[in-house]
Amino acid sequence: MSVVQVHKLGIEGAFEFTPAVYKDDRGLFSSPFQSAAFAEATGRPLFPVKDISHNLSAAGVLRGIHYTATPPGRAKYVYCPHGRVRDFLIDLRTGSPTFGKWETTELSGDDCRALYVPVGVGHAFLSLEDASMIVYVMSEGYVPENERAVSPLDPELGLPLPGGPPPAQSERDLSAPTLAEARERGLLPSYDACLEVEAQLWP
């Protein structure tokens, strides 16, 4: 029977799942998502899946902080089957008891650790190796006009990014507002709206 270590993160509603990894001279086998462990930790099954996507990133690429306007909002289950990344979750839900708080976790193809990202929680990662892959299992499909970003370089957030050459970022991420700017412009979701959307994910 597979064993999953579950850790409730410091951001309200977010969880980390570390499954058993079985290695031999052929490679490895693991199950990054196991329904029984998820339901036991969260009190409900995973949301009905509407979209599964992935990306590949070279070392030094920084993606995020990304989130979805709420409503409609999107919950995510993410893991790294290949490579290694420094992952960040940031609570962007105004009114949340953990608003503005971030958590960082290393995800890799060696430990197959996964994260549950609630509606309204931002996600970012820094790729630590070439060809690092992140898989996203999501509660809603991608709608470009609903997607939002906050700058991961916001000094008030203070994400622990390494010094040296600046990370490689998309134009969208380079021009993203700070957390304070996004809040002032009314771009951040409310905690109550996120909880309401999340409660409606299960038919």
Short mmCIF file of N, CA and C in Angstrom, two decimals, residues 17-165:
data_model
loop_
_atom_site.label_atom_id
_atom_site.label_comp_id
_atom_site.label_asym_id
_atom_site.label_seq_id
_atom_site.Cartn_x
_atom_site.Cartn_y
_atom_site.Cartn_z
N PHE A 17 1.67 17.14 -0.34
CA PHE A 17 1.58 15.68 -0.33
C PHE A 17 2.89 15.09 -0.84
N THR A 18 3.52 14.25 -0.02
CA THR A 18 4.77 13.61 -0.43
C THR A 18 4.55 12.10 -0.47
N PRO A 19 4.47 11.52 -1.67
CA PRO A 19 4.19 10.08 -1.78
C PRO A 19 5.45 9.25 -1.63
N ALA A 20 5.25 7.97 -1.42
CA ALA A 20 6.38 7.04 -1.45
C ALA A 20 6.94 6.99 -2.88
N VAL A 21 8.25 6.84 -2.98
CA VAL A 21 8.93 6.73 -4.29
C VAL A 21 9.69 5.42 -4.30
N TYR A 22 9.42 4.60 -5.29
CA TYR A 22 10.04 3.29 -5.40
C TYR A 22 11.07 3.33 -6.53
N LYS A 23 12.35 3.12 -6.15
CA LYS A 23 13.44 3.22 -7.12
C LYS A 23 14.16 1.89 -7.25
N ASP A 24 14.59 1.60 -8.47
CA ASP A 24 15.48 0.46 -8.70
C ASP A 24 16.35 0.80 -9.90
N ASP A 25 17.07 -0.20 -10.43
CA ASP A 25 18.01 0.10 -11.51
C ASP A 25 17.33 0.48 -12.82
N ARG A 26 16.02 0.33 -12.90
CA ARG A 26 15.27 0.74 -14.10
C ARG A 26 14.84 2.20 -14.06
N GLY A 27 14.70 2.75 -12.83
CA GLY A 27 14.19 4.11 -12.67
C GLY A 27 13.39 4.21 -11.39
N LEU A 28 12.21 4.82 -11.48
CA LEU A 28 11.38 4.95 -10.28
C LEU A 28 9.91 4.90 -10.63
N PHE A 29 9.10 4.68 -9.58
CA PHE A 29 7.64 4.71 -9.70
C PHE A 29 7.09 5.45 -8.49
N SER A 30 6.09 6.32 -8.73
CA SER A 30 5.43 7.02 -7.63
C SER A 30 4.03 7.42 -8.07
N SER A 31 3.20 7.76 -7.10
CA SER A 31 1.82 8.21 -7.35
C SER A 31 1.63 9.57 -6.68
N PRO A 32 1.88 10.67 -7.41
CA PRO A 32 1.79 12.01 -6.82
C PRO A 32 0.39 12.39 -6.34
N PHE A 33 -0.63 11.78 -6.92
CA PHE A 33 -1.98 12.01 -6.40
C PHE A 33 -2.61 10.69 -5.99
N GLN A 34 -3.13 10.64 -4.74
CA GLN A 34 -3.85 9.47 -4.26
C GLN A 34 -5.12 9.97 -3.59
N SER A 35 -6.25 9.54 -4.11
CA SER A 35 -7.53 10.11 -3.69
C SER A 35 -7.81 9.91 -2.20
N ALA A 36 -7.45 8.75 -1.66
CA ALA A 36 -7.74 8.50 -0.25
C ALA A 36 -6.98 9.47 0.65
N ALA A 37 -5.71 9.71 0.35
CA ALA A 37 -4.90 10.63 1.15
C ALA A 37 -5.42 12.06 1.03
N PHE A 38 -5.82 12.43 -0.19
CA PHE A 38 -6.34 13.79 -0.39
C PHE A 38 -7.63 13.99 0.39
N ALA A 39 -8.54 13.03 0.29
CA ALA A 39 -9.83 13.16 0.98
C ALA A 39 -9.66 13.17 2.49
N GLU A 40 -8.74 12.37 2.99
CA GLU A 40 -8.52 12.34 4.44
C GLU A 40 -7.98 13.69 4.93
N ALA A 41 -7.10 14.31 4.13
CA ALA A 41 -6.50 15.58 4.54
C ALA A 41 -7.47 16.75 4.44
N THR A 42 -8.25 16.78 3.36
CA THR A 42 -9.07 17.96 3.07
C THR A 42 -10.53 17.79 3.45
N GLY A 43 -10.96 16.55 3.67
CA GLY A 43 -12.36 16.30 3.97
C GLY A 43 -13.25 16.19 2.76
N ARG A 44 -12.67 16.12 1.57
CA ARG A 44 -13.46 16.01 0.34
C ARG A 44 -12.56 15.46 -0.77
N PRO A 45 -13.15 14.96 -1.85
CA PRO A 45 -12.33 14.46 -2.96
C PRO A 45 -11.73 15.62 -3.74
N LEU A 46 -10.81 15.30 -4.63
CA LEU A 46 -10.29 16.32 -5.54
C LEU A 46 -11.43 16.83 -6.41
N PHE A 47 -11.35 18.09 -6.78
CA PHE A 47 -12.35 18.70 -7.66
C PHE A 47 -12.47 17.92 -8.98
N PRO A 48 -13.63 18.01 -9.65
CA PRO A 48 -13.74 17.45 -11.00
C PRO A 48 -12.72 18.13 -11.92
N VAL A 49 -11.91 17.34 -12.58
CA VAL A 49 -10.80 17.89 -13.37
C VAL A 49 -11.32 18.39 -14.71
N LYS A 50 -10.98 19.65 -15.03
CA LYS A 50 -11.37 20.25 -16.31
C LYS A 50 -10.19 20.44 -17.25
N ASP A 51 -8.97 20.42 -16.70
CA ASP A 51 -7.80 20.74 -17.53
C ASP A 51 -6.56 20.15 -16.88
N ILE A 52 -5.70 19.54 -17.70
CA ILE A 52 -4.38 19.10 -17.25
C ILE A 52 -3.36 19.68 -18.22
N SER A 53 -2.41 20.44 -17.69
CA SER A 53 -1.41 21.11 -18.53
C SER A 53 -0.03 20.90 -17.92
N HIS A 54 1.01 21.16 -18.72
CA HIS A 54 2.35 21.13 -18.16
C HIS A 54 3.24 22.10 -18.92
N ASN A 55 4.34 22.48 -18.28
CA ASN A 55 5.35 23.28 -18.97
C ASN A 55 6.74 22.74 -18.67
N LEU A 56 7.68 23.10 -19.53
CA LEU A 56 9.10 22.81 -19.34
C LEU A 56 9.83 24.13 -19.18
N SER A 57 10.79 24.18 -18.26
CA SER A 57 11.52 25.41 -18.02
C SER A 57 13.01 25.13 -17.92
N ALA A 58 13.80 26.02 -18.52
CA ALA A 58 15.25 25.94 -18.37
C ALA A 58 15.64 26.42 -16.97
N ALA A 59 16.83 26.08 -16.54
CA ALA A 59 17.32 26.55 -15.25
C ALA A 59 17.33 28.08 -15.25
N GLY A 60 16.89 28.67 -14.14
CA GLY A 60 16.88 30.12 -14.02
C GLY A 60 15.62 30.79 -14.47
N VAL A 61 14.65 30.02 -14.98
CA VAL A 61 13.36 30.59 -15.40
C VAL A 61 12.47 30.76 -14.17
N LEU A 62 11.85 31.93 -14.06
CA LEU A 62 10.92 32.24 -12.98
C LEU A 62 9.54 32.48 -13.57
N ARG A 63 8.58 31.67 -13.18
CA ARG A 63 7.20 31.80 -13.69
C ARG A 63 6.27 32.18 -12.53
N GLY A 64 5.38 33.12 -12.79
CA GLY A 64 4.41 33.55 -11.78
C GLY A 64 4.79 34.91 -11.23
N ILE A 65 4.02 35.35 -10.26
CA ILE A 65 2.98 34.71 -9.47
C ILE A 65 1.67 34.75 -10.26
N HIS A 66 1.08 33.60 -10.54
CA HIS A 66 -0.13 33.53 -11.36
C HIS A 66 -1.34 33.13 -10.52
N TYR A 67 -2.48 33.69 -10.90
CA TYR A 67 -3.75 33.32 -10.28
C TYR A 67 -4.86 33.64 -11.26
N THR A 68 -6.08 33.24 -10.93
CA THR A 68 -7.23 33.42 -11.81
C THR A 68 -8.25 34.33 -11.14
N ALA A 69 -8.81 35.27 -11.91
CA ALA A 69 -9.86 36.14 -11.38
C ALA A 69 -10.98 35.28 -10.80
N THR A 70 -11.51 35.73 -9.66
CA THR A 70 -12.54 34.96 -8.97
C THR A 70 -13.76 35.82 -8.70
N PRO A 71 -14.97 35.42 -9.20
CA PRO A 71 -15.15 34.25 -10.06
C PRO A 71 -14.55 34.47 -11.45
N PRO A 72 -14.27 33.38 -12.19
CA PRO A 72 -14.60 31.98 -11.94
C PRO A 72 -13.63 31.27 -11.00
N GLY A 73 -12.37 31.73 -10.93
CA GLY A 73 -11.40 31.07 -10.06
C GLY A 73 -10.98 29.70 -10.57
N ARG A 74 -9.81 29.25 -10.10
CA ARG A 74 -9.34 27.90 -10.43
C ARG A 74 -8.55 27.34 -9.27
N ALA A 75 -8.89 26.13 -8.85
CA ALA A 75 -8.06 25.39 -7.90
C ALA A 75 -7.08 24.55 -8.71
N LYS A 76 -5.92 24.24 -8.11
CA LYS A 76 -4.89 23.51 -8.83
C LYS A 76 -4.27 22.43 -7.93
N TYR A 77 -3.82 21.38 -8.58
CA TYR A 77 -2.99 20.36 -7.94
C TYR A 77 -1.75 20.26 -8.81
N VAL A 78 -0.57 20.56 -8.25
CA VAL A 78 0.64 20.68 -9.07
C VAL A 78 1.74 19.76 -8.55
N TYR A 79 2.54 19.26 -9.48
CA TYR A 79 3.71 18.47 -9.09
C TYR A 79 4.76 18.53 -10.19
N CYS A 80 5.97 18.08 -9.86
CA CYS A 80 7.12 18.15 -10.77
C CYS A 80 7.62 16.73 -11.06
N PRO A 81 7.26 16.14 -12.22
CA PRO A 81 7.70 14.77 -12.51
C PRO A 81 9.14 14.67 -13.02
N HIS A 82 9.72 15.83 -13.40
CA HIS A 82 11.09 15.79 -13.93
C HIS A 82 11.77 17.11 -13.63
N GLY A 83 13.04 17.03 -13.20
CA GLY A 83 13.77 18.24 -12.88
C GLY A 83 13.59 18.65 -11.43
N ARG A 84 13.79 19.95 -11.16
CA ARG A 84 13.74 20.43 -9.79
C ARG A 84 13.39 21.91 -9.80
N VAL A 85 12.43 22.31 -8.97
CA VAL A 85 12.03 23.72 -8.89
C VAL A 85 11.88 24.14 -7.44
N ARG A 86 12.02 25.44 -7.21
CA ARG A 86 11.67 26.06 -5.93
C ARG A 86 10.29 26.66 -6.13
N ASP A 87 9.29 26.07 -5.48
CA ASP A 87 7.90 26.44 -5.69
C ASP A 87 7.43 27.41 -4.60
N PHE A 88 6.53 28.32 -4.99
CA PHE A 88 6.00 29.31 -4.05
C PHE A 88 4.48 29.36 -4.15
N LEU A 89 3.81 29.34 -3.01
CA LEU A 89 2.39 29.65 -2.92
C LEU A 89 2.24 30.94 -2.13
N ILE A 90 1.39 31.84 -2.63
CA ILE A 90 1.21 33.15 -2.00
C ILE A 90 -0.28 33.40 -1.86
N ASP A 91 -0.72 33.72 -0.65
CA ASP A 91 -2.14 33.96 -0.40
C ASP A 91 -2.51 35.36 -0.89
N LEU A 92 -3.28 35.43 -1.97
CA LEU A 92 -3.69 36.69 -2.58
C LEU A 92 -5.13 37.05 -2.25
N ARG A 93 -5.77 36.32 -1.36
CA ARG A 93 -7.19 36.49 -1.06
C ARG A 93 -7.37 37.57 0.00
N THR A 94 -7.89 38.73 -0.40
CA THR A 94 -8.10 39.80 0.57
C THR A 94 -9.12 39.36 1.62
N GLY A 95 -8.81 39.60 2.86
CA GLY A 95 -9.67 39.16 3.95
C GLY A 95 -9.30 37.80 4.50
N SER A 96 -8.37 37.11 3.85
CA SER A 96 -7.93 35.81 4.35
C SER A 96 -7.11 35.99 5.62
N PRO A 97 -7.21 35.05 6.57
CA PRO A 97 -6.37 35.14 7.76
C PRO A 97 -4.88 35.01 7.46
N THR A 98 -4.55 34.51 6.26
CA THR A 98 -3.14 34.38 5.90
C THR A 98 -2.80 35.24 4.67
N PHE A 99 -3.57 36.32 4.44
CA PHE A 99 -3.33 37.19 3.27
C PHE A 99 -1.88 37.69 3.26
N GLY A 100 -1.25 37.60 2.07
CA GLY A 100 0.11 38.08 1.90
C GLY A 100 1.19 37.12 2.36
N LYS A 101 0.78 36.02 3.00
CA LYS A 101 1.76 35.03 3.47
C LYS A 101 2.17 34.13 2.31
N TRP A 102 3.42 33.69 2.32
CA TRP A 102 3.88 32.76 1.29
C TRP A 102 4.50 31.52 1.94
N GLU A 103 4.50 30.45 1.17
CA GLU A 103 5.15 29.19 1.56
C GLU A 103 6.03 28.76 0.39
N THR A 104 7.18 28.21 0.68
CA THR A 104 8.06 27.72 -0.37
C THR A 104 8.38 26.25 -0.13
N THR A 105 8.41 25.49 -1.22
CA THR A 105 8.64 24.05 -1.17
C THR A 105 9.47 23.65 -2.38
N GLU A 106 10.41 22.75 -2.20
CA GLU A 106 11.13 22.22 -3.36
C GLU A 106 10.36 21.03 -3.92
N LEU A 107 10.08 21.08 -5.20
CA LEU A 107 9.43 19.99 -5.91
C LEU A 107 10.43 19.40 -6.89
N SER A 108 10.44 18.08 -7.03
CA SER A 108 11.37 17.46 -7.96
C SER A 108 10.86 16.11 -8.43
N GLY A 109 11.48 15.62 -9.50
CA GLY A 109 11.16 14.30 -10.00
C GLY A 109 11.68 13.20 -9.11
N ASP A 110 12.53 13.54 -8.14
CA ASP A 110 13.06 12.53 -7.23
C ASP A 110 12.11 12.23 -6.08
N ASP A 111 11.41 13.27 -5.57
CA ASP A 111 10.53 13.02 -4.43
C ASP A 111 9.04 13.05 -4.80
N CYS A 112 8.72 13.56 -6.01
CA CYS A 112 7.35 13.54 -6.53
C CYS A 112 6.34 14.24 -5.62
N ARG A 113 6.82 15.19 -4.83
CA ARG A 113 5.94 15.96 -3.93
C ARG A 113 4.94 16.77 -4.75
N ALA A 114 3.72 16.93 -4.22
CA ALA A 114 2.66 17.66 -4.91
C ALA A 114 2.03 18.67 -3.95
N LEU A 115 1.38 19.68 -4.53
CA LEU A 115 0.75 20.74 -3.74
C LEU A 115 -0.70 20.93 -4.18
N TYR A 116 -1.58 21.13 -3.21
CA TYR A 116 -2.94 21.56 -3.51
C TYR A 116 -2.99 23.08 -3.33
N VAL A 117 -3.39 23.78 -4.40
CA VAL A 117 -3.43 25.24 -4.43
C VAL A 117 -4.89 25.68 -4.45
N PRO A 118 -5.41 26.22 -3.36
CA PRO A 118 -6.81 26.62 -3.33
C PRO A 118 -7.11 27.77 -4.28
N VAL A 119 -8.38 27.97 -4.58
CA VAL A 119 -8.82 29.10 -5.38
C VAL A 119 -8.33 30.40 -4.73
N GLY A 120 -7.73 31.27 -5.53
CA GLY A 120 -7.28 32.57 -5.04
C GLY A 120 -5.89 32.61 -4.49
N VAL A 121 -5.22 31.47 -4.39
CA VAL A 121 -3.83 31.42 -3.93
C VAL A 121 -2.92 31.46 -5.15
N GLY A 122 -1.96 32.38 -5.15
CA GLY A 122 -1.06 32.52 -6.29
C GLY A 122 0.01 31.45 -6.30
N HIS A 123 0.51 31.15 -7.50
CA HIS A 123 1.53 30.11 -7.67
C HIS A 123 2.68 30.66 -8.51
N ALA A 124 3.90 30.35 -8.08
CA ALA A 124 5.10 30.72 -8.83
C ALA A 124 6.15 29.66 -8.59
N PHE A 125 7.13 29.59 -9.51
CA PHE A 125 8.26 28.70 -9.25
C PHE A 125 9.49 29.19 -10.00
N LEU A 126 10.64 28.86 -9.42
CA LEU A 126 11.94 29.10 -10.05
C LEU A 126 12.52 27.76 -10.43
N SER A 127 12.83 27.58 -11.71
CA SER A 127 13.41 26.33 -12.17
C SER A 127 14.88 26.25 -11.75
N LEU A 128 15.25 25.16 -11.11
CA LEU A 128 16.62 24.97 -10.63
C LEU A 128 17.45 24.09 -11.54
N GLU A 129 16.81 23.44 -12.51
CA GLU A 129 17.52 22.58 -13.46
C GLU A 129 16.89 22.74 -14.83
N ASP A 130 17.68 22.48 -15.87
CA ASP A 130 17.12 22.49 -17.22
C ASP A 130 16.07 21.40 -17.37
N ALA A 131 15.08 21.69 -18.23
CA ALA A 131 14.00 20.75 -18.54
C ALA A 131 13.19 20.35 -17.32
N SER A 132 13.03 21.28 -16.38
CA SER A 132 12.16 21.02 -15.24
C SER A 132 10.70 21.13 -15.70
N MET A 133 9.90 20.15 -15.33
CA MET A 133 8.51 20.11 -15.77
C MET A 133 7.58 20.29 -14.57
N ILE A 134 6.56 21.12 -14.75
CA ILE A 134 5.49 21.25 -13.77
C ILE A 134 4.19 20.83 -14.44
N VAL A 135 3.45 19.94 -13.77
CA VAL A 135 2.15 19.49 -14.24
C VAL A 135 1.07 20.16 -13.39
N TYR A 136 0.05 20.68 -14.07
CA TYR A 136 -1.06 21.35 -13.41
C TYR A 136 -2.34 20.56 -13.67
N VAL A 137 -2.98 20.11 -12.62
CA VAL A 137 -4.32 19.51 -12.71
C VAL A 137 -5.27 20.59 -12.18
N MET A 138 -6.28 20.98 -13.00
CA MET A 138 -7.03 22.20 -12.67
C MET A 138 -8.54 21.99 -12.72
N SER A 139 -9.20 22.82 -11.93
CA SER A 139 -10.66 22.72 -11.80
C SER A 139 -11.40 23.43 -12.92
N GLU A 140 -10.72 24.28 -13.68
CA GLU A 140 -11.33 25.01 -14.78
C GLU A 140 -10.35 25.07 -15.94
N GLY A 141 -10.87 25.29 -17.14
CA GLY A 141 -10.01 25.46 -18.30
C GLY A 141 -9.37 26.84 -18.33
N TYR A 142 -8.43 27.00 -19.25
CA TYR A 142 -7.69 28.26 -19.38
C TYR A 142 -8.49 29.26 -20.20
N VAL A 143 -8.74 30.43 -19.61
CA VAL A 143 -9.40 31.54 -20.30
C VAL A 143 -8.48 32.75 -20.15
N PRO A 144 -7.80 33.17 -21.21
CA PRO A 144 -6.75 34.20 -21.08
C PRO A 144 -7.18 35.46 -20.35
N GLU A 145 -8.39 35.95 -20.64
CA GLU A 145 -8.80 37.21 -20.02
C GLU A 145 -9.04 37.10 -18.51
N ASN A 146 -9.13 35.87 -17.99
CA ASN A 146 -9.33 35.68 -16.55
C ASN A 146 -8.02 35.53 -15.78
N GLU A 147 -6.91 35.42 -16.51
CA GLU A 147 -5.64 35.15 -15.84
C GLU A 147 -4.98 36.44 -15.36
N ARG A 148 -4.43 36.40 -14.15
CA ARG A 148 -3.83 37.55 -13.50
C ARG A 148 -2.42 37.19 -13.02
N ALA A 149 -1.63 38.21 -12.71
CA ALA A 149 -0.27 37.99 -12.20
C ALA A 149 0.11 39.09 -11.22
N VAL A 150 0.92 38.72 -10.25
CA VAL A 150 1.54 39.65 -9.30
C VAL A 150 3.04 39.42 -9.41
N SER A 151 3.81 40.48 -9.25
CA SER A 151 5.26 40.37 -9.42
C SER A 151 5.90 39.51 -8.32
N PRO A 152 6.65 38.49 -8.70
CA PRO A 152 7.38 37.68 -7.70
C PRO A 152 8.58 38.43 -7.13
N LEU A 153 8.94 39.56 -7.75
CA LEU A 153 10.08 40.36 -7.29
C LEU A 153 9.64 41.50 -6.37
N ASP A 154 8.37 41.53 -6.02
CA ASP A 154 7.84 42.54 -5.11
C ASP A 154 8.65 42.51 -3.80
N PRO A 155 9.38 43.58 -3.47
CA PRO A 155 10.23 43.54 -2.26
C PRO A 155 9.42 43.39 -0.98
N GLU A 156 8.17 43.83 -0.97
CA GLU A 156 7.38 43.69 0.25
C GLU A 156 6.97 42.23 0.48
N LEU A 157 6.81 41.46 -0.59
CA LEU A 157 6.57 40.02 -0.42
C LEU A 157 7.84 39.33 0.09
N GLY A 158 8.97 39.71 -0.48
CA GLY A 158 10.24 39.18 0.00
C GLY A 158 10.44 37.70 -0.26
N LEU A 159 10.03 37.22 -1.43
CA LEU A 159 10.28 35.80 -1.74
C LEU A 159 11.79 35.54 -1.74
N PRO A 160 12.22 34.42 -1.16
CA PRO A 160 13.66 34.13 -1.05
C PRO A 160 14.25 33.61 -2.36
N LEU A 161 14.46 34.53 -3.28
CA LEU A 161 15.04 34.19 -4.58
C LEU A 161 16.55 34.41 -4.51
N PRO A 162 17.32 33.60 -5.23
CA PRO A 162 18.78 33.75 -5.15
C PRO A 162 19.26 35.03 -5.79
N GLY A 163 20.43 35.49 -5.34
CA GLY A 163 21.03 36.66 -5.97
C GLY A 163 21.70 36.29 -7.28
N GLY A 164 22.48 37.21 -7.81
CA GLY A 164 23.15 36.93 -9.07
C GLY A 164 22.36 37.46 -10.25
N PRO A 165 22.55 36.87 -11.44
CA PRO A 165 21.85 37.35 -12.62
C PRO A 165 20.33 37.29 -12.42
#
